[in-house]
Amino acid sequence: MALTLFDTDEYRPPVWKSYLYQLQQEAPHPRRITCTCEVENRPKYYGREFHGMISREEADQLLSVAEGSYLIRESQRQPGTYTLALRFGSQTRNFRLYYDGKHFVGEKRFESIHDLVTDGLITLYIETKAAEYIAKMTINPIYEHIGYTTLNREPAHKKHMPTLRDAHDGKESTGEDEVAEKRVHTFRGPHWCEYCANFMWGLIAQGVKCADCGLNVHKQCSKMVPNDCKPDLKHVKKVYSCDLTTLVKAHFTKRPMVVDMCIREIESRGLNSEGLYRVSGFSDLIEDVKMAFDRDGEKADISVNMYEDINIITGALKLYFRDLPIPLITYDAYPKFIESAKTTDPDEQLEILHEALKLLPPAHCETLRYLMAHLKRVTLHEKENLMSAENLGIVFGPTLMRAPELDAMAALNDIRYQRLVVEMLIKNEDILF
C-alpha cells in the first residue's frame, strides 16, 4: 500500500518546546552537607551526608549555606526512621526517606542519594516555576500529526473502547482488542513528549512508553492518548525518520518495506560489487530514493532502470537506519550490546548478546535479524566484494547504534565496540536469531 498524501494535511515535523528543558538546566544543583564527626549506628547505605539524631532546627542551620544543600538525619521522635532534609526556596523541606535496595521518598527509586536529590530539585524547581504552564500542557497537542493514530475516532467495528490497563495488573492478552500497555520509562538523554511536545524532565521515570507502538509521553499526557494505539496509515506521512515500530504497525508488515525492497535489489544485482556498502553513492540520487519511498511507499521504483549504480541503493538503506528517531539497536538495549563487545570470553559474549537481543522491541529485533542474515550473505562473496564481517562492522556500527549519553568523548570511545557488536552479530547470525 502506498502512502497517501493529503494536500490539506501536509506533514509537518513537530516543533519541540524548550521552556521546560531550560528550566531543568536552571534548577539548583545538589550540595551535600557532610558530617565532620563520626556518627554511631550510621546505616551502611548512607555516606557522610548522614548526621545522626539532630533536630530540625540544627538541620535548618546547617542547610542555610545554599540552595540545593541536603543532609540525612535520624528522627528524634521515631528512632530508626530517617529524613532527607533539603534546602529549596529559602526554606528547609523534610522528606521521609526509605531504602529497599534503592533510595526513595515517593514512587521513583534511585541508586544513590545524589541522584534522588538531583531529580527532586529539578522537579521542585520546574513545578514551582511552571505550575500553570504544566496544567495547560495538554492543550493543542501535536499527537494527531506525528503518525500514531487519529484521536478520538472510534473504530467502526468497536462498540466500546477498553480502558487503559496498568502495566502491573498482570492480565493476559485477550486478542486484537487488547489495550495498549503503557509503562513508566526512564529515557536516556533529552526526550520530548510526543503528545504535548514539551520536555520530559527529571533523571529517571520521566514519562511512560507504549510497549506496542513506542509512543513516549508524560504520565499526565498518557491519560489523553487513546488506548488503541494502532497507527493510522494516513497520518504516517513518510517512511524515513518515522519510528520503526509505528511504520510496520501502520503497514501491517514485519519489517519496514524500505529494508525489504533495498535488500532484495542489492542481492539481485550487487553482491559481487567491490566495496559494497563501503563505497558511497551520489548523495543527490540517494536523496531521490528517500523521497521516492516517502512519496510512494512500496510502489517506489528502485530498479536498475532508475538507479544503475547499486551504491545508491546501499546508501539509501544506510540513510534509512541513520534517520531512525530511535536507532535499530535502541538506547535501552545499547549498554548491554556494548557490554558484550567489551567481554573477552567468546561464550560469554554470545550469552550477553542473547540477553541484549531480548531487550529490543519485536519490530527492531526482526529487522536486525533480517539485516544480519543479508550481511552474512554479503560476506560469502568477500572474494569479489572485499567486504568481510569486520569491514561491514566498521560501516554499520555507528549506523545501527547511537550512544545514549550526550558526552561526545564517551560516544567516540564506543565506536570500536559498536564495530565489534555488528561483526559478532554477522558472524553468529545463525546462532543468535
Coordinates of C-alpha atoms in Angstrom, one line a residue:
M1 CA 0.0 0.0 0.0
A2 CA 1.4 3.4 -1.0
L3 CA 1.4 6.2 1.5
T4 CA -1.5 8.6 1.0
L5 CA -0.8 12.3 1.0
F6 CA -3.4 15.0 1.5
D7 CA -2.9 18.4 0.2
T8 CA -4.8 19.9 3.0
D9 CA -3.0 18.0 5.7
E10 CA 0.7 18.2 4.8
Y11 CA 3.1 16.5 7.1
R12 CA 4.8 19.0 9.5
P13 CA 7.6 17.9 11.8
P14 CA 6.7 18.7 15.4
V15 CA 8.2 21.8 17.0
W16 CA 9.6 20.7 20.3
K17 CA 9.1 23.2 23.1
S18 CA 12.2 24.1 25.0
Y19 CA 10.8 26.0 28.1
L20 CA 10.8 23.1 30.5
Y21 CA 14.3 22.0 29.2
Q22 CA 15.6 25.4 30.0
L23 CA 14.1 25.3 33.5
Q24 CA 15.8 21.9 34.1
Q25 CA 19.1 23.5 33.2
E26 CA 18.5 26.3 35.7
A27 CA 17.5 24.1 38.6
P28 CA 19.7 24.2 41.7
H29 CA 22.5 21.6 41.9
P30 CA 22.8 19.2 44.9
R31 CA 25.2 20.3 47.6
R32 CA 26.0 17.6 50.1
I33 CA 26.5 18.8 53.7
T34 CA 29.0 16.3 55.2
C35 CA 29.2 15.4 58.8
T36 CA 32.7 16.1 60.2
C37 CA 32.4 13.8 63.2
E38 CA 31.9 10.0 63.5
V39 CA 28.3 9.0 63.9
E40 CA 27.4 5.8 65.7
N41 CA 24.9 3.4 64.1
R42 CA 25.1 5.0 60.6
P43 CA 23.3 2.8 58.1
K44 CA 25.8 1.3 55.7
Y45 CA 23.8 2.6 52.7
Y46 CA 24.3 6.3 53.7
G47 CA 27.5 8.2 53.5
R48 CA 28.9 11.3 55.1
E49 CA 25.7 13.2 54.5
F50 CA 24.2 11.3 57.5
H51 CA 24.3 13.4 60.6
G52 CA 22.7 11.1 63.1
M53 CA 19.9 12.2 65.5
I54 CA 19.9 16.0 65.1
S55 CA 16.9 18.3 65.5
R56 CA 15.1 20.1 62.7
E57 CA 16.5 23.4 63.9
E58 CA 20.1 22.1 63.7
A59 CA 19.5 20.7 60.2
D60 CA 18.0 24.0 59.1
Q61 CA 21.0 25.9 60.3
L62 CA 23.4 23.5 58.6
L63 CA 21.5 23.8 55.3
S64 CA 21.2 27.6 55.2
V65 CA 24.5 27.9 53.3
A66 CA 23.0 27.5 49.8
E67 CA 20.0 26.3 47.7
G68 CA 20.2 22.6 47.0
S69 CA 22.0 21.8 50.2
Y70 CA 21.0 18.4 51.7
L71 CA 21.7 16.0 54.6
I72 CA 20.1 13.0 56.2
R73 CA 19.1 12.8 59.8
E74 CA 17.6 10.2 62.1
S75 CA 14.2 11.2 63.5
Q76 CA 14.2 12.1 67.2
R77 CA 10.5 11.3 67.5
Q78 CA 10.8 8.0 65.7
P79 CA 14.3 6.5 66.1
G80 CA 15.2 4.1 63.3
T81 CA 13.4 6.2 60.7
Y82 CA 15.3 8.7 58.5
T83 CA 14.6 12.1 57.0
L84 CA 16.1 13.8 53.9
A85 CA 16.4 17.5 54.7
L86 CA 16.7 19.6 51.6
R87 CA 17.1 23.4 51.1
F88 CA 14.8 24.8 48.4
G89 CA 13.1 28.1 48.0
S90 CA 15.0 29.6 51.0
Q91 CA 13.4 27.0 53.4
T92 CA 14.2 23.5 54.6
R93 CA 11.9 20.7 53.3
N94 CA 11.8 17.4 55.1
F95 CA 11.0 14.1 53.4
R96 CA 10.7 10.6 55.0
L97 CA 13.5 8.6 53.4
Y98 CA 13.2 4.8 52.6
Y99 CA 15.6 2.2 51.4
D100 CA 14.8 -1.3 49.9
G101 CA 18.0 -1.7 47.9
K102 CA 17.3 1.7 46.3
H103 CA 16.6 5.0 47.8
F104 CA 13.2 6.6 47.6
V105 CA 10.8 9.2 49.1
G106 CA 7.9 8.5 46.6
E107 CA 7.4 6.3 43.5
K108 CA 10.8 6.8 41.9
R109 CA 13.7 4.7 43.2
F110 CA 17.3 5.7 42.9
E111 CA 20.7 4.1 43.0
S112 CA 22.2 7.0 45.0
I113 CA 21.1 9.8 47.3
H114 CA 22.8 12.3 45.0
D115 CA 20.6 11.2 42.1
L116 CA 17.5 11.3 44.2
V117 CA 18.3 14.9 45.3
T118 CA 19.2 15.9 41.8
D119 CA 15.8 14.6 40.5
G120 CA 14.0 16.2 43.4
L121 CA 15.5 19.6 42.9
I122 CA 14.6 19.5 39.2
T123 CA 11.0 18.5 39.9
L124 CA 10.6 21.1 42.7
Y125 CA 12.1 23.9 40.6
I126 CA 10.0 23.1 37.4
E127 CA 6.7 22.5 39.3
T128 CA 7.3 25.7 41.3
K129 CA 8.2 27.9 38.3
A130 CA 5.9 26.4 35.7
A131 CA 2.8 25.1 37.6
E132 CA 0.3 26.9 35.4
Y133 CA 2.2 26.0 32.2
I134 CA 2.2 22.3 33.2
A135 CA -1.5 22.4 33.9
K136 CA -2.1 23.6 30.3
M137 CA 0.3 21.3 28.6
T138 CA -2.4 19.0 27.1
I139 CA -4.0 21.9 25.2
N140 CA -3.2 21.9 21.4
P141 CA -1.4 18.6 21.3
I142 CA 0.8 17.5 18.4
Y143 CA -0.2 13.9 18.8
E144 CA -2.6 13.9 15.8
H145 CA 0.2 14.9 13.4
I146 CA 3.0 12.6 14.3
G147 CA 1.7 9.3 12.9
Y148 CA 0.3 7.2 15.8
T149 CA -3.4 7.4 15.4
T150 CA -6.4 9.5 14.8
L151 CA -7.5 11.0 18.1
N152 CA -11.0 10.3 19.5
R153 CA -12.1 8.4 16.4
E154 CA -13.8 5.2 17.5
P155 CA -13.2 2.3 15.0
A156 CA -16.4 1.3 13.4
H157 CA -16.1 -2.4 14.4
K158 CA -15.8 -1.5 18.1
K159 CA -18.8 -0.5 20.2
H160 CA -16.7 0.2 23.2
M161 CA -13.1 1.4 23.7
P162 CA -11.5 -0.5 26.6
T163 CA -10.0 1.4 29.5
L164 CA -6.3 1.8 30.0
R165 CA -4.7 -1.2 31.6
D166 CA -1.9 -0.5 34.1
A167 CA 1.4 -2.3 33.3
H168 CA 1.4 -4.1 36.6
D169 CA -2.0 -5.7 36.8
G170 CA -0.8 -8.9 35.3
K171 CA -3.7 -9.5 32.9
E172 CA -3.1 -11.7 29.9
S173 CA -3.5 -10.6 26.3
T174 CA -7.1 -11.2 25.0
G175 CA -6.5 -10.8 21.3
E176 CA -7.0 -8.0 18.8
D177 CA -8.9 -5.7 21.1
E178 CA -6.1 -5.7 23.6
V179 CA -5.4 -2.4 25.3
A180 CA -2.0 -0.8 24.7
E181 CA 0.3 -1.2 27.7
K182 CA 2.0 2.0 28.8
R183 CA 4.9 1.5 31.2
V184 CA 6.8 4.1 33.3
H185 CA 10.1 4.5 31.5
T186 CA 13.5 6.0 32.0
F187 CA 14.7 7.9 28.9
R188 CA 18.4 8.3 28.3
G189 CA 19.3 11.7 27.0
P190 CA 16.8 14.6 26.5
H191 CA 13.3 13.4 25.4
W192 CA 10.2 15.4 24.4
C193 CA 6.6 14.2 24.9
E194 CA 5.0 13.1 21.7
Y195 CA 1.6 14.2 22.9
C196 CA 2.2 17.8 24.0
A197 CA 5.8 18.4 22.5
N198 CA 7.1 19.5 25.9
F199 CA 10.4 18.4 27.5
M200 CA 10.2 15.3 29.8
W201 CA 12.0 16.4 32.9
G202 CA 13.9 14.6 35.6
L203 CA 16.7 12.0 35.8
I204 CA 14.6 8.8 35.8
A205 CA 11.0 7.7 35.1
Q206 CA 10.3 10.9 33.2
G207 CA 7.2 9.5 31.5
V208 CA 5.6 6.4 30.0
K209 CA 6.3 4.5 26.9
C210 CA 3.8 2.4 25.0
A211 CA 5.0 -1.2 24.8
D212 CA 3.2 -1.7 21.4
C213 CA 3.9 1.4 19.3
G214 CA 6.8 3.1 21.2
L215 CA 4.9 6.3 21.9
N216 CA 6.7 8.4 24.6
V217 CA 4.6 10.8 26.7
H218 CA 4.3 12.4 30.1
K219 CA 2.4 10.4 32.6
Q220 CA -0.3 13.1 32.7
C221 CA -0.5 13.2 28.9
S222 CA -0.9 9.4 28.7
K223 CA -4.4 9.8 30.1
M224 CA -5.3 11.8 26.9
V225 CA -4.0 9.2 24.5
P226 CA -6.4 6.6 23.0
N227 CA -6.0 3.1 24.4
D228 CA -5.9 1.5 21.0
C229 CA -2.6 2.8 19.6
K230 CA -2.6 1.1 16.2
P231 CA -1.1 3.7 13.9
D232 CA -3.4 5.3 11.3
L233 CA -1.8 4.9 7.9
K234 CA -3.0 8.3 6.6
H235 CA -1.2 10.0 9.4
V236 CA 2.1 8.2 8.7
K237 CA 3.3 10.7 6.0
K238 CA 6.7 9.4 5.4
V239 CA 9.0 6.3 5.6
Y240 CA 12.3 7.9 6.6
S241 CA 12.6 9.4 10.1
C242 CA 9.4 7.6 11.1
D243 CA 9.5 5.4 14.3
L244 CA 10.2 1.8 13.1
T245 CA 7.5 0.2 15.2
T246 CA 4.9 2.8 14.1
L247 CA 5.7 2.2 10.4
V248 CA 5.4 -1.6 10.5
K249 CA 2.2 -1.4 12.5
A250 CA 0.7 1.1 10.1
H251 CA 1.5 -1.1 7.1
F252 CA 0.8 -4.5 8.8
T253 CA 4.3 -5.7 7.9
K254 CA 7.0 -7.5 9.9
R255 CA 9.7 -5.1 8.7
P256 CA 9.9 -1.7 7.1
M257 CA 9.3 -2.1 3.3
V258 CA 12.4 0.1 2.6
V259 CA 14.6 -2.6 4.2
D260 CA 13.0 -5.5 2.3
M261 CA 13.0 -3.7 -1.0
C262 CA 16.6 -2.4 -0.8
I263 CA 18.0 -5.8 0.3
R264 CA 16.1 -7.6 -2.5
E265 CA 17.5 -5.2 -5.0
I266 CA 21.1 -5.4 -3.6
E267 CA 21.0 -9.2 -3.6
S268 CA 19.6 -9.4 -7.1
R269 CA 22.4 -7.5 -8.7
G270 CA 25.0 -6.2 -6.3
L271 CA 26.6 -8.9 -4.1
N272 CA 29.7 -9.0 -6.2
S273 CA 30.2 -5.2 -6.3
E274 CA 33.6 -4.2 -5.0
G275 CA 33.3 -2.2 -1.8
L276 CA 29.6 -2.9 -1.3
Y277 CA 28.2 -0.6 1.5
R278 CA 31.7 0.9 1.9
V279 CA 31.6 2.9 -1.4
S280 CA 29.3 5.9 -1.3
G281 CA 26.7 6.6 -4.0
F282 CA 25.9 10.0 -5.3
S283 CA 24.2 11.9 -2.5
D284 CA 21.6 13.7 -4.6
L285 CA 20.4 10.3 -6.1
I286 CA 20.3 8.8 -2.6
E287 CA 18.1 11.7 -1.5
D288 CA 15.9 10.9 -4.6
V289 CA 15.4 7.3 -3.4
K290 CA 14.5 8.6 0.1
M291 CA 11.9 11.0 -1.4
A292 CA 10.5 8.2 -3.6
F293 CA 9.9 6.0 -0.5
D294 CA 8.4 8.9 1.4
R295 CA 6.1 9.7 -1.5
D296 CA 5.2 6.3 -3.0
G297 CA 6.0 3.7 -0.2
E298 CA 6.2 0.2 -1.6
K299 CA 5.5 1.4 -5.1
A300 CA 8.8 3.3 -5.2
D301 CA 10.9 2.3 -8.3
I302 CA 14.5 1.5 -7.2
S303 CA 15.2 -0.9 -10.1
V304 CA 18.3 -0.8 -12.3
N305 CA 16.4 1.2 -14.9
M306 CA 16.1 4.0 -12.4
Y307 CA 19.4 3.6 -10.4
E308 CA 22.1 1.7 -12.3
D309 CA 24.7 2.3 -9.5
I310 CA 24.0 -0.2 -6.7
N311 CA 25.8 2.1 -4.3
I312 CA 22.8 4.4 -4.5
I313 CA 20.6 1.7 -3.1
T314 CA 23.1 0.7 -0.3
G315 CA 23.4 4.4 0.5
A316 CA 19.6 4.8 0.8
L317 CA 19.4 1.7 3.1
K318 CA 22.2 3.1 5.4
L319 CA 20.4 6.5 5.4
Y320 CA 17.2 4.9 6.5
F321 CA 18.9 3.4 9.5
R322 CA 20.7 6.7 10.3
D323 CA 17.5 8.6 10.1
L324 CA 15.5 6.5 12.6
P325 CA 14.5 8.6 15.6
I326 CA 15.2 5.5 17.8
P327 CA 18.1 3.5 16.5
L328 CA 17.7 0.0 15.3
I329 CA 19.7 -1.1 18.4
T330 CA 17.7 1.0 20.8
Y331 CA 19.1 3.3 23.5
D332 CA 17.7 1.0 26.2
A333 CA 19.5 -2.0 24.8
Y334 CA 22.7 -0.2 23.9
P335 CA 24.6 -0.7 27.2
K336 CA 24.1 -4.5 27.0
F337 CA 25.3 -4.7 23.4
I338 CA 28.4 -2.7 24.3
E339 CA 29.0 -4.9 27.3
S340 CA 29.1 -7.9 25.0
A341 CA 31.8 -6.3 22.9
K342 CA 33.9 -5.5 26.0
T343 CA 33.8 -9.1 27.1
T344 CA 36.8 -11.3 26.1
D345 CA 35.3 -14.8 26.6
P346 CA 33.5 -15.9 23.3
D347 CA 30.9 -18.0 25.1
E348 CA 30.1 -15.1 27.5
Q349 CA 29.9 -12.7 24.5
L350 CA 27.2 -14.8 22.9
E351 CA 25.3 -15.1 26.2
I352 CA 25.3 -11.4 26.7
L353 CA 24.2 -10.8 23.1
H354 CA 21.3 -13.2 23.6
E355 CA 20.2 -11.1 26.6
A356 CA 20.7 -7.9 24.7
L357 CA 18.5 -9.0 21.8
K358 CA 15.7 -9.7 24.2
L359 CA 15.7 -6.0 25.2
L360 CA 14.8 -5.0 21.6
P361 CA 11.2 -4.3 20.6
P362 CA 9.9 -7.1 18.3
A363 CA 10.0 -5.0 15.1
H364 CA 13.5 -3.9 15.8
C365 CA 14.7 -7.4 16.6
E366 CA 13.1 -8.8 13.4
T367 CA 14.6 -6.1 11.2
L368 CA 18.0 -6.6 12.8
R369 CA 17.7 -10.4 12.2
Y370 CA 16.8 -9.8 8.5
L371 CA 19.7 -7.3 8.0
M372 CA 22.3 -9.6 9.7
A373 CA 21.3 -12.6 7.5
H374 CA 21.7 -10.3 4.5
L375 CA 25.1 -9.1 5.6
K376 CA 26.2 -12.7 6.3
R377 CA 25.3 -13.4 2.6
V378 CA 27.4 -10.4 1.6
T379 CA 30.4 -11.8 3.4
L380 CA 30.0 -15.1 1.4
H381 CA 31.1 -13.0 -1.7
E382 CA 34.1 -11.5 0.1
K383 CA 36.5 -12.5 -2.7
E384 CA 34.6 -10.4 -5.2
N385 CA 33.3 -7.5 -3.0
L386 CA 36.1 -7.4 -0.5
M387 CA 33.6 -6.9 2.4
S388 CA 34.4 -9.1 5.4
A389 CA 32.3 -9.1 8.6
E390 CA 34.9 -6.8 10.1
N391 CA 34.6 -4.3 7.3
L392 CA 30.8 -4.3 7.4
G393 CA 31.1 -3.8 11.2
I394 CA 33.0 -0.6 10.6
V395 CA 30.3 0.6 8.2
F396 CA 27.2 -0.4 10.1
G397 CA 28.4 0.0 13.8
P398 CA 27.7 3.8 14.0
T399 CA 24.8 3.4 11.6
L400 CA 22.8 1.0 13.7
M401 CA 23.9 2.2 17.2
R402 CA 24.0 5.6 18.8
A403 CA 25.3 6.2 22.3
P404 CA 22.5 7.4 24.7
E405 CA 24.9 9.7 26.6
L406 CA 25.5 13.3 25.5
D407 CA 29.2 13.1 26.3
A408 CA 31.0 13.3 23.0
M409 CA 34.2 11.7 24.2
A410 CA 32.3 8.7 25.7
A411 CA 30.4 8.3 22.4
L412 CA 33.7 8.5 20.4
N413 CA 35.3 5.8 22.6
D414 CA 32.3 3.5 21.9
I415 CA 32.9 3.4 18.2
R416 CA 35.3 0.5 18.3
Y417 CA 32.8 -1.5 20.4
Q418 CA 29.9 -0.7 18.0
R419 CA 32.0 -2.2 15.2
L420 CA 32.7 -5.3 17.2
V421 CA 29.0 -5.7 18.1
V422 CA 27.9 -5.7 14.4
E423 CA 30.8 -8.0 13.5
M424 CA 29.8 -10.5 16.2
L425 CA 26.1 -10.3 15.1
I426 CA 27.1 -11.1 11.5
K427 CA 29.4 -14.0 12.3
N428 CA 26.9 -15.6 14.7
E429 CA 23.7 -14.7 13.0
D430 CA 22.6 -18.3 12.6
I431 CA 23.1 -18.9 16.4
L432 CA 21.7 -15.7 17.8
F433 CA 18.5 -15.3 15.8

